CSV table of C-alpha atoms in Angstrom, one decimal:
chain,number,residue,atom,x,y,z
A,14,MET,CA,1.1,16.4,-8.8
A,15,THR,CA,0.3,14.0,-11.6
A,16,ALA,CA,-0.9,10.4,-11.0
A,17,GLN,CA,-1.3,7.5,-13.3
A,18,LYS,CA,-2.4,3.9,-13.1
A,19,SER,CA,-1.4,2.0,-16.2
A,20,GLU,CA,0.0,-1.3,-17.5
A,21,HIS,CA,2.4,0.4,-20.0
A,22,ALA,CA,2.5,4.2,-19.8
A,23,ALA,CA,5.2,6.0,-17.8
A,24,PRO,CA,5.3,9.7,-16.9
A,25,TYR,CA,8.0,11.9,-18.6
A,26,ALA,CA,10.1,11.9,-15.4
A,27,LEU,CA,10.2,8.1,-15.4
A,28,LEU,CA,11.2,8.1,-19.1
A,29,LEU,CA,14.2,10.3,-18.4
A,30,LEU,CA,15.2,8.2,-15.4
A,31,ALA,CA,15.1,5.1,-17.6
A,32,LEU,CA,17.5,6.9,-19.9
A,33,GLY,CA,19.9,7.5,-17.0
A,34,CYS,CA,19.0,11.1,-16.4
A,35,ALA,CA,18.0,12.7,-13.1
A,36,ALA,CA,15.0,14.8,-14.1
A,37,PRO,CA,14.1,17.7,-11.8
A,38,SER,CA,10.4,18.6,-12.5
A,39,ALA,CA,7.9,21.1,-11.3
A,40,PHE,CA,5.6,18.1,-10.5
A,41,ALA,CA,5.9,15.0,-8.4
A,42,SER,CA,4.2,11.8,-9.8
A,43,ILE,CA,2.7,8.5,-8.6
A,44,THR,CA,2.5,5.7,-11.1
A,45,VAL,CA,0.8,2.3,-10.3
A,46,GLN,CA,1.4,-0.8,-12.4
A,47,ARG,CA,0.5,-4.4,-12.2
A,48,PHE,CA,3.6,-6.3,-11.0
A,49,GLY,CA,2.2,-9.9,-11.1
A,50,VAL,CA,0.1,-12.5,-9.4
A,51,THR,CA,1.3,-14.6,-6.5
A,52,GLY,CA,1.2,-18.3,-6.5
A,53,SER,CA,-1.9,-18.1,-4.3
A,54,GLY,CA,-3.7,-15.9,-6.9
A,55,GLN,CA,-3.3,-12.4,-5.2
A,56,VAL,CA,-2.7,-9.5,-7.6
A,57,VAL,CA,0.4,-7.4,-6.7
A,58,GLU,CA,0.9,-3.8,-7.8
A,59,GLN,CA,4.1,-1.8,-8.0
A,60,VAL,CA,4.1,1.9,-7.1
A,61,THR,CA,6.7,4.3,-8.5
A,62,LEU,CA,7.1,7.8,-6.9
A,63,VAL,CA,9.1,10.5,-8.5
A,64,ASN,CA,9.8,13.7,-6.6
A,65,GLU,CA,10.4,17.2,-7.9
A,66,ARG,CA,14.2,16.6,-8.0
A,67,GLY,CA,14.0,13.4,-10.0
A,68,MET,CA,14.5,10.8,-7.2
A,69,ALA,CA,12.4,7.7,-7.9
A,70,LEU,CA,11.2,5.2,-5.4
A,71,SER,CA,9.5,1.9,-6.3
A,72,TYR,CA,7.8,-0.7,-4.1
A,73,ILE,CA,5.3,-3.6,-4.3
A,74,ASP,CA,2.5,-4.9,-2.1
A,75,TYR,CA,4.2,-8.2,-1.6
A,76,GLY,CA,6.1,-7.8,1.7
A,77,ALA,CA,5.7,-4.0,1.4
A,78,THR,CA,8.9,-4.5,-0.5
A,79,ILE,CA,11.1,-1.6,-1.8
A,80,THR,CA,12.2,-2.7,-5.3
A,81,ALA,CA,14.3,0.3,-6.4
A,82,ILE,CA,15.6,3.7,-5.3
A,83,ARG,CA,17.0,5.8,-8.2
A,84,VAL,CA,19.1,8.8,-7.3
A,85,PRO,CA,21.7,10.9,-9.3
A,86,ASP,CA,25.4,10.6,-9.0
A,87,ARG,CA,27.8,13.6,-8.9
A,88,LYS,CA,27.4,14.0,-12.7
A,89,GLY,CA,23.6,13.9,-12.5
A,90,ARG,CA,23.3,10.4,-13.8
A,91,ALA,CA,20.6,8.4,-12.1
A,92,ALA,CA,21.0,4.8,-11.0
A,93,ASN,CA,19.1,2.3,-8.8
A,94,VAL,CA,21.0,1.9,-5.5
A,95,MET,CA,18.9,-0.8,-3.9
A,96,LEU,CA,19.4,-4.5,-4.8
A,97,GLY,CA,16.2,-6.0,-6.1
A,98,LEU,CA,14.7,-8.9,-8.2
A,99,PRO,CA,13.2,-8.9,-11.7
A,100,THR,CA,9.8,-10.6,-11.0
A,101,LEU,CA,7.3,-11.4,-8.4
A,102,ALA,CA,8.1,-15.1,-8.7
A,103,ALA,CA,11.7,-14.2,-7.8
A,104,TYR,CA,10.6,-12.3,-4.7
A,105,GLU,CA,8.3,-15.2,-3.6
A,106,SER,CA,11.2,-17.8,-3.9
A,107,THR,CA,14.1,-15.8,-2.5
A,108,LYS,CA,15.3,-16.3,1.0
A,109,ARG,CA,17.1,-13.0,1.2
A,110,ARG,CA,14.0,-10.8,1.9
A,111,HIS,CA,15.1,-8.0,-0.4
A,112,GLY,CA,13.7,-4.6,0.7
A,113,ALA,CA,10.8,-6.2,2.6
A,114,VAL,CA,9.3,-5.3,6.0
A,115,ILE,CA,10.4,-7.8,8.7
A,116,GLY,CA,8.2,-8.7,11.6
A,117,ARG,CA,6.6,-9.4,14.0
A,118,TYR,CA,10.1,-9.6,15.5
A,119,ALA,CA,13.2,-8.8,13.4
A,120,GLY,CA,16.2,-10.7,14.6
A,121,ARG,CA,16.8,-13.7,16.7
A,122,ILE,CA,15.0,-14.8,19.8
A,123,GLY,CA,17.0,-17.4,21.6
A,124,LYS,CA,15.5,-20.9,22.1
A,125,ALA,CA,12.4,-19.5,20.4
A,126,THR,CA,11.1,-18.6,23.9
A,127,TYR,CA,10.6,-15.5,26.0
A,128,THR,CA,8.7,-14.4,29.1
A,129,LEU,CA,6.5,-11.3,29.2
A,130,ASP,CA,4.5,-10.3,32.3
A,131,GLY,CA,5.1,-13.7,33.8
A,132,ARG,CA,3.8,-15.6,30.7
A,133,ILE,CA,6.1,-17.9,28.8
A,134,VAL,CA,5.7,-17.5,25.1
A,135,LYS,CA,6.9,-20.3,22.8
A,136,LEU,CA,7.5,-19.5,19.1
A,137,PRO,CA,8.1,-21.8,16.1
A,138,PRO,CA,11.8,-22.8,16.2
A,139,ASN,CA,13.9,-23.1,13.1
A,140,ALA,CA,16.4,-25.9,12.5
A,141,LYS,CA,18.8,-24.2,15.0
A,142,GLY,CA,16.2,-24.0,17.7
A,143,LEU,CA,15.7,-20.3,17.6
A,144,ALA,CA,13.1,-17.9,16.2
A,145,ILE,CA,14.1,-15.3,13.5
A,146,HIS,CA,12.3,-12.7,11.4
A,147,GLY,CA,8.8,-14.2,12.1
A,148,ASP,CA,9.6,-17.3,10.1
A,149,PRO,CA,8.2,-19.4,8.7
A,150,ALA,CA,5.4,-16.9,7.9
A,151,GLY,CA,7.0,-13.5,8.2
A,152,TYR,CA,5.4,-10.3,7.1
A,153,ASP,CA,7.8,-10.3,4.1
A,154,ARG,CA,5.8,-13.2,2.7
A,155,ARG,CA,2.4,-11.5,2.8
A,156,VAL,CA,0.5,-9.2,0.5
A,157,TRP,CA,-0.2,-5.9,2.3
A,158,ARG,CA,-3.2,-3.6,1.8
A,159,ARG,CA,-2.1,-0.2,0.4
A,160,HIS,CA,-3.4,3.3,-0.2
A,161,ASP,CA,-1.5,6.0,-1.9
A,162,PHE,CA,-1.4,9.7,-0.8
A,163,ALA,CA,-0.1,13.1,-1.6
A,164,ASP,CA,0.3,16.1,0.7
A,165,LEU,CA,2.1,19.4,0.5
A,166,ALA,CA,5.5,18.1,1.5
A,167,SER,CA,5.5,14.5,0.3
A,168,ILE,CA,4.0,11.6,-1.8
A,169,GLY,CA,3.8,8.0,-0.8
A,170,SER,CA,1.8,5.0,0.3
A,171,VAL,CA,0.5,3.6,3.6
A,172,PHE,CA,0.7,-0.2,3.9
A,173,GLN,CA,-1.6,-2.0,6.4
A,174,LEU,CA,-1.6,-5.5,7.8
A,175,VAL,CA,-3.4,-7.2,10.6
A,176,SER,CA,-1.5,-9.9,12.4
A,177,PRO,CA,-4.0,-12.0,14.5
A,178,ASP,CA,-3.5,-13.2,18.0
A,179,GLY,CA,-1.3,-16.3,17.9
A,180,ASP,CA,0.2,-15.4,14.5
A,181,GLN,CA,3.8,-16.7,14.4
A,182,GLY,CA,3.2,-17.8,18.0
A,183,PHE,CA,3.0,-14.2,19.4
A,184,PRO,CA,0.1,-13.2,21.6
A,185,GLY,CA,-2.1,-10.2,20.7
A,186,ARG,CA,-3.9,-9.0,17.6
A,187,LEU,CA,-1.5,-6.5,16.0
A,188,ALA,CA,-2.7,-3.8,13.6
A,189,LEU,CA,0.3,-2.5,11.6
A,190,ARG,CA,0.8,0.6,9.4
A,191,VAL,CA,4.0,1.2,7.4
A,192,THR,CA,4.3,4.4,5.5
A,193,TYR,CA,6.8,5.0,2.6
A,194,ARG,CA,7.1,8.8,2.2
A,195,LEU,CA,9.2,10.5,-0.5
A,196,LEU,CA,9.8,14.2,0.2
A,197,ARG,CA,8.8,16.4,-2.8
A,198,LYS,CA,11.7,18.8,-2.7
A,199,GLN,CA,14.4,16.7,-1.1
A,200,ASN,CA,15.9,13.4,-2.0
A,201,GLU,CA,14.7,11.7,1.2
A,202,LEU,CA,12.8,8.5,1.9
A,203,ARG,CA,11.0,8.3,5.3
A,204,ILE,CA,9.8,4.9,6.6
A,205,GLU,CA,7.3,5.3,9.4
A,206,TYR,CA,6.1,2.3,11.4
A,207,GLU,CA,3.0,2.2,13.6
A,208,ALA,CA,1.3,-0.6,15.5
A,209,SER,CA,-1.2,-1.3,18.2
A,210,THR,CA,-2.2,-4.4,20.1
A,211,ASN,CA,-5.1,-5.7,22.2
A,212,ALA,CA,-2.8,-7.9,24.4
A,213,PRO,CA,0.7,-7.6,25.7
A,214,THR,CA,3.2,-8.7,23.1
A,215,VAL,CA,6.7,-7.8,21.7
A,216,ILE,CA,7.5,-6.1,18.4
A,217,ASN,CA,10.6,-5.3,16.4
A,218,LEU,CA,10.2,-4.1,12.8
A,219,THR,CA,12.8,-3.2,10.2
A,220,ASN,CA,13.3,-3.0,6.4
A,221,HIS,CA,15.7,-5.7,4.9
A,222,GLY,CA,17.0,-3.6,2.0
A,223,PHE,CA,20.5,-4.0,0.6
A,224,PHE,CA,22.3,-1.0,-0.9
A,225,ASN,CA,25.1,-0.3,-3.3
A,226,LEU,CA,25.6,3.4,-3.9
A,227,SER,CA,27.6,2.8,-7.1
A,228,GLY,CA,24.5,1.1,-8.5
A,229,ALA,CA,22.9,-2.3,-7.9
A,230,GLY,CA,24.6,-4.9,-9.9
A,231,THR,CA,28.1,-3.3,-9.7
A,232,ARG,CA,31.0,-4.8,-7.7
A,233,ALA,CA,31.9,-1.6,-6.0
A,234,LEU,CA,31.5,-1.9,-2.2
A,235,ALA,CA,35.2,-1.2,-1.9
A,236,SER,CA,34.6,2.4,-2.9
A,237,HIS,CA,32.2,2.9,0.1
A,238,ARG,CA,33.2,4.5,3.3
A,239,PHE,CA,31.0,4.1,6.4
A,240,ARG,CA,30.7,6.4,9.4
A,241,ILE,CA,28.4,5.0,12.1
A,242,HIS,CA,27.7,6.7,15.4
A,243,ALA,CA,27.9,3.6,17.6
A,244,SER,CA,30.3,3.0,20.5
A,245,ARG,CA,29.0,-0.5,21.5
A,246,TYR,CA,28.2,-3.7,19.8
A,247,VAL,CA,26.0,-6.7,20.8
A,248,VAL,CA,28.0,-9.7,22.0
A,249,THR,CA,26.5,-13.0,20.6
A,250,ASP,CA,27.1,-16.7,21.0
A,251,ALA,CA,27.9,-19.3,18.3
A,252,LEU,CA,24.3,-19.1,17.0
A,253,ARG,CA,24.6,-15.2,16.9
A,254,VAL,CA,22.0,-14.9,19.7
A,255,PRO,CA,22.9,-12.1,22.1
A,256,THR,CA,24.5,-13.2,25.4
A,257,GLY,CA,23.4,-10.0,27.1
A,258,GLY,CA,26.8,-8.3,26.8
A,259,LEU,CA,27.3,-4.9,25.2
A,260,ALA,CA,31.0,-4.4,24.4
A,261,SER,CA,33.0,-1.4,23.3
A,262,VAL,CA,33.8,-1.2,19.6
A,263,ALA,CA,37.1,0.5,20.4
A,264,GLY,CA,40.0,-1.4,19.0
A,265,THR,CA,37.8,-3.7,17.0
A,266,ALA,CA,36.8,-4.0,13.3
A,267,LEU,CA,33.4,-2.8,14.3
A,268,ASP,CA,34.6,0.8,15.1
A,269,PHE,CA,33.3,3.0,12.4
A,270,ARG,CA,33.0,6.2,14.5
A,271,ARG,CA,35.7,8.0,12.4
A,272,GLY,CA,34.8,6.3,9.1
A,273,ALA,CA,36.3,3.3,7.4
A,274,GLY,CA,35.8,0.9,4.5
A,275,VAL,CA,34.2,-2.5,4.9
A,276,MET,CA,36.3,-4.3,2.4
A,277,GLU,CA,39.6,-3.1,4.0
A,278,ARG,CA,38.3,-4.3,7.3
A,279,LEU,CA,37.3,-7.7,5.9
A,280,ALA,CA,40.8,-8.1,4.5
A,281,GLN,CA,42.3,-7.9,8.0
A,282,ALA,CA,42.2,-10.8,10.4
A,283,SER,CA,39.8,-9.9,13.3
A,284,PRO,CA,38.4,-12.2,15.9
A,285,VAL,CA,35.2,-10.2,16.2
A,286,LEU,CA,34.4,-10.8,12.5
A,287,GLY,CA,35.0,-14.5,12.6
A,288,ALA,CA,36.3,-16.7,9.8
A,289,PRO,CA,35.5,-16.3,7.0
A,290,ALA,CA,35.2,-12.6,7.9
A,291,TRP,CA,31.9,-10.9,7.5
A,292,PHE,CA,29.8,-8.1,9.0
A,293,ASP,CA,26.4,-9.2,10.5
A,294,HIS,CA,26.5,-7.4,13.8
A,295,GLY,CA,24.3,-5.4,16.1
A,296,LEU,CA,25.7,-1.9,16.7
A,297,VAL,CA,24.2,0.3,19.5
A,298,PHE,CA,23.8,4.0,18.6
A,299,ASP,CA,25.1,6.9,20.7
A,300,LYS,CA,21.9,8.7,21.2
A,301,GLY,CA,18.9,9.0,23.5
A,302,GLU,CA,16.3,6.3,23.6
A,303,GLY,CA,13.5,7.1,21.1
A,304,GLU,CA,15.4,10.2,19.8
A,305,LEU,CA,15.3,10.7,16.0
A,306,ALA,CA,18.9,11.4,15.2
A,307,GLN,CA,21.4,11.0,12.4
A,308,VAL,CA,23.3,7.7,13.0
A,309,ALA,CA,25.3,7.1,9.9
A,310,THR,CA,26.8,8.6,6.7
A,311,ILE,CA,27.8,6.3,3.8
A,312,ASP,CA,29.9,7.8,1.0
A,313,ASP,CA,30.7,6.2,-2.3
A,314,ALA,CA,33.8,7.6,-3.9
A,315,ALA,CA,33.1,6.1,-7.3
A,316,SER,CA,29.8,7.8,-7.9
A,317,GLY,CA,29.9,10.7,-5.4
A,318,ARG,CA,26.6,9.5,-3.8
A,319,ARG,CA,26.1,10.1,-0.1
A,320,MET,CA,23.4,8.5,2.1
A,321,ARG,CA,22.7,9.9,5.5
A,322,ILE,CA,20.5,7.7,7.8
A,323,SER,CA,18.5,8.9,10.8
A,324,THR,CA,16.4,6.8,13.1
A,325,SER,CA,14.5,6.7,16.3
A,326,GLU,CA,15.7,3.1,16.8
A,327,PRO,CA,18.5,2.3,19.3
A,328,SER,CA,20.5,-0.1,17.1
A,329,VAL,CA,21.2,-1.5,13.7
A,330,ILE,CA,22.1,-4.8,12.1
A,331,PHE,CA,25.0,-4.0,9.8
A,332,ASN,CA,25.5,-6.7,7.1
A,333,SER,CA,28.1,-6.8,4.3
A,334,GLY,CA,26.0,-8.8,1.8
A,335,ASN,CA,27.5,-12.1,3.0
A,336,GLY,CA,24.8,-14.4,1.6
A,337,TYR,CA,25.0,-13.5,-2.1
A,338,ASP,CA,26.7,-16.3,-4.0
A,339,GLY,CA,26.0,-15.7,-7.7
A,340,THR,CA,22.9,-18.0,-7.7
A,341,GLU,CA,20.4,-15.1,-7.8
A,342,ALA,CA,20.1,-12.6,-10.7
A,343,GLY,CA,19.1,-9.1,-9.8
A,344,ALA,CA,16.7,-6.8,-11.7
A,345,GLU,CA,19.6,-5.6,-13.8
A,346,GLY,CA,20.2,-9.1,-15.1
A,347,VAL,CA,23.5,-9.4,-13.2
A,348,ALA,CA,24.0,-12.2,-10.6
A,349,TYR,CA,24.7,-10.8,-7.2
A,350,GLN,CA,28.0,-11.9,-5.6
A,351,ARG,CA,29.2,-11.8,-2.1
A,352,HIS,CA,29.6,-8.2,-0.8
A,353,ASP,CA,27.8,-6.7,-3.7
A,354,GLY,CA,25.7,-4.7,-1.3
A,355,PHE,CA,25.2,-3.8,2.4
A,356,ALA,CA,22.2,-3.8,4.7
A,357,PHE,CA,21.6,-1.2,7.4
A,358,GLU,CA,18.6,-2.6,9.3
A,359,THR,CA,17.6,-0.1,12.0
A,360,GLN,CA,15.8,-1.8,14.8
A,361,HIS,CA,15.8,-2.8,18.5
A,362,LEU,CA,18.3,-5.4,19.7
A,363,ALA,CA,17.8,-9.1,18.9
A,364,ASP,CA,16.6,-11.2,21.8
A,365,SER,CA,15.6,-8.2,23.8
A,366,PRO,CA,12.6,-9.9,25.4
A,367,ASN,CA,15.2,-12.2,27.2
A,368,HIS,CA,17.4,-9.3,28.4
A,369,ALA,CA,15.8,-6.9,30.8
A,370,HIS,CA,18.6,-4.3,30.4
A,371,PHE,CA,18.2,-4.1,26.7
A,372,PRO,CA,15.7,-1.4,25.4
A,373,SER,CA,12.3,-2.9,25.8
A,374,THR,CA,10.4,-4.3,22.8
A,375,ALA,CA,7.2,-4.9,24.8
A,376,LEU,CA,4.0,-3.4,23.4
A,377,ARG,CA,0.8,-3.2,25.5
A,378,PRO,CA,-2.8,-2.1,24.8
A,379,GLY,CA,-3.3,1.6,24.8
A,380,THR,CA,0.3,2.5,24.0
A,381,PRO,CA,1.0,2.6,20.3
A,382,TYR,CA,4.3,1.6,18.7
A,383,ARG,CA,6.0,4.2,16.5
A,384,SER,CA,9.3,4.2,14.8
A,385,VAL,CA,10.9,6.3,12.0
A,386,THR,CA,13.9,5.8,9.8
A,387,THR,CA,15.0,8.2,7.1
A,388,PHE,CA,17.4,7.8,4.1
A,389,ARG,CA,18.6,11.1,2.7
A,390,PHE,CA,20.6,11.1,-0.6
A,391,SER,CA,23.0,13.8,-1.9
A,392,VAL,CA,26.4,14.1,-3.7
A,393,PHE,CA,29.8,15.2,-2.7
């Protein structure tokens, strides 16, 4: 393996990727560069990993944010398939949480209140009276500590963060580790989450990345086909807070068990998608609790790229890039428009602390939290 830390130099593999070539190599590489300084004066670095097959993965310390994933298409041409922003200032000002780690609790908690072990916990409410994504001081807004590593099978980085007792209103001091691991000989990213607490609390972590397998900055979601192994979806109220119901996807626009396109579904009137139609729904996977299993395959007919997702999480928030409105330019210099990407946020169910029949998100001292999600890229 080769490793560099430089303001300007890039390894040969990165040069080829910049030219649009997937560059298989006998060596994997780790490059670290200064990305910027936050408004509060914290230096932020960007790490770029390149494996032996030419896949490149980039991320920054701010929010433990993935900024780019470059993989080849069916003709061997590499492109970035994750939507991202051009500067640290853009990441600090965005409300879209591009590629960042979300916590302490991803998703909504109704009335910003829950009860655990007989204790009522009140969280900071937003304008709608609920809690979401750890706002207003989510983990996506913090500079994480990082150390890089290389082993026989992979290269990557471990991000660490301590969330003190009372942070975001949650009880318990939480020690977090998030590992980004790129396999050397296979185009696969593994995200590994770990946490421990000194007092009973709840936790729900995810990555808030948006993908476009034709390449970030292209208007090509119509060429994507999604197959998701989920037979139920989470029923929500007008504020999109779960009611406690888990309904069958059969006969609805949320049924992707045999594969379907998102744009064709959005073009059809469907009560479950609302008006205007969009996807921002919790789907419950058909697998054992805690089992690491493949849950989705996404194919892009335009590029021939395929992404297979496996996770130990029980559900996903599947979002069709509804919030993009042309006001935010991506790293490619192109303004992102509505449905220019999709999110596949593996996690536990929203509002789980208020629904005893949902998979538990409780975390107690002496029992560590662990979660794994993998993204494997290939062509067809």
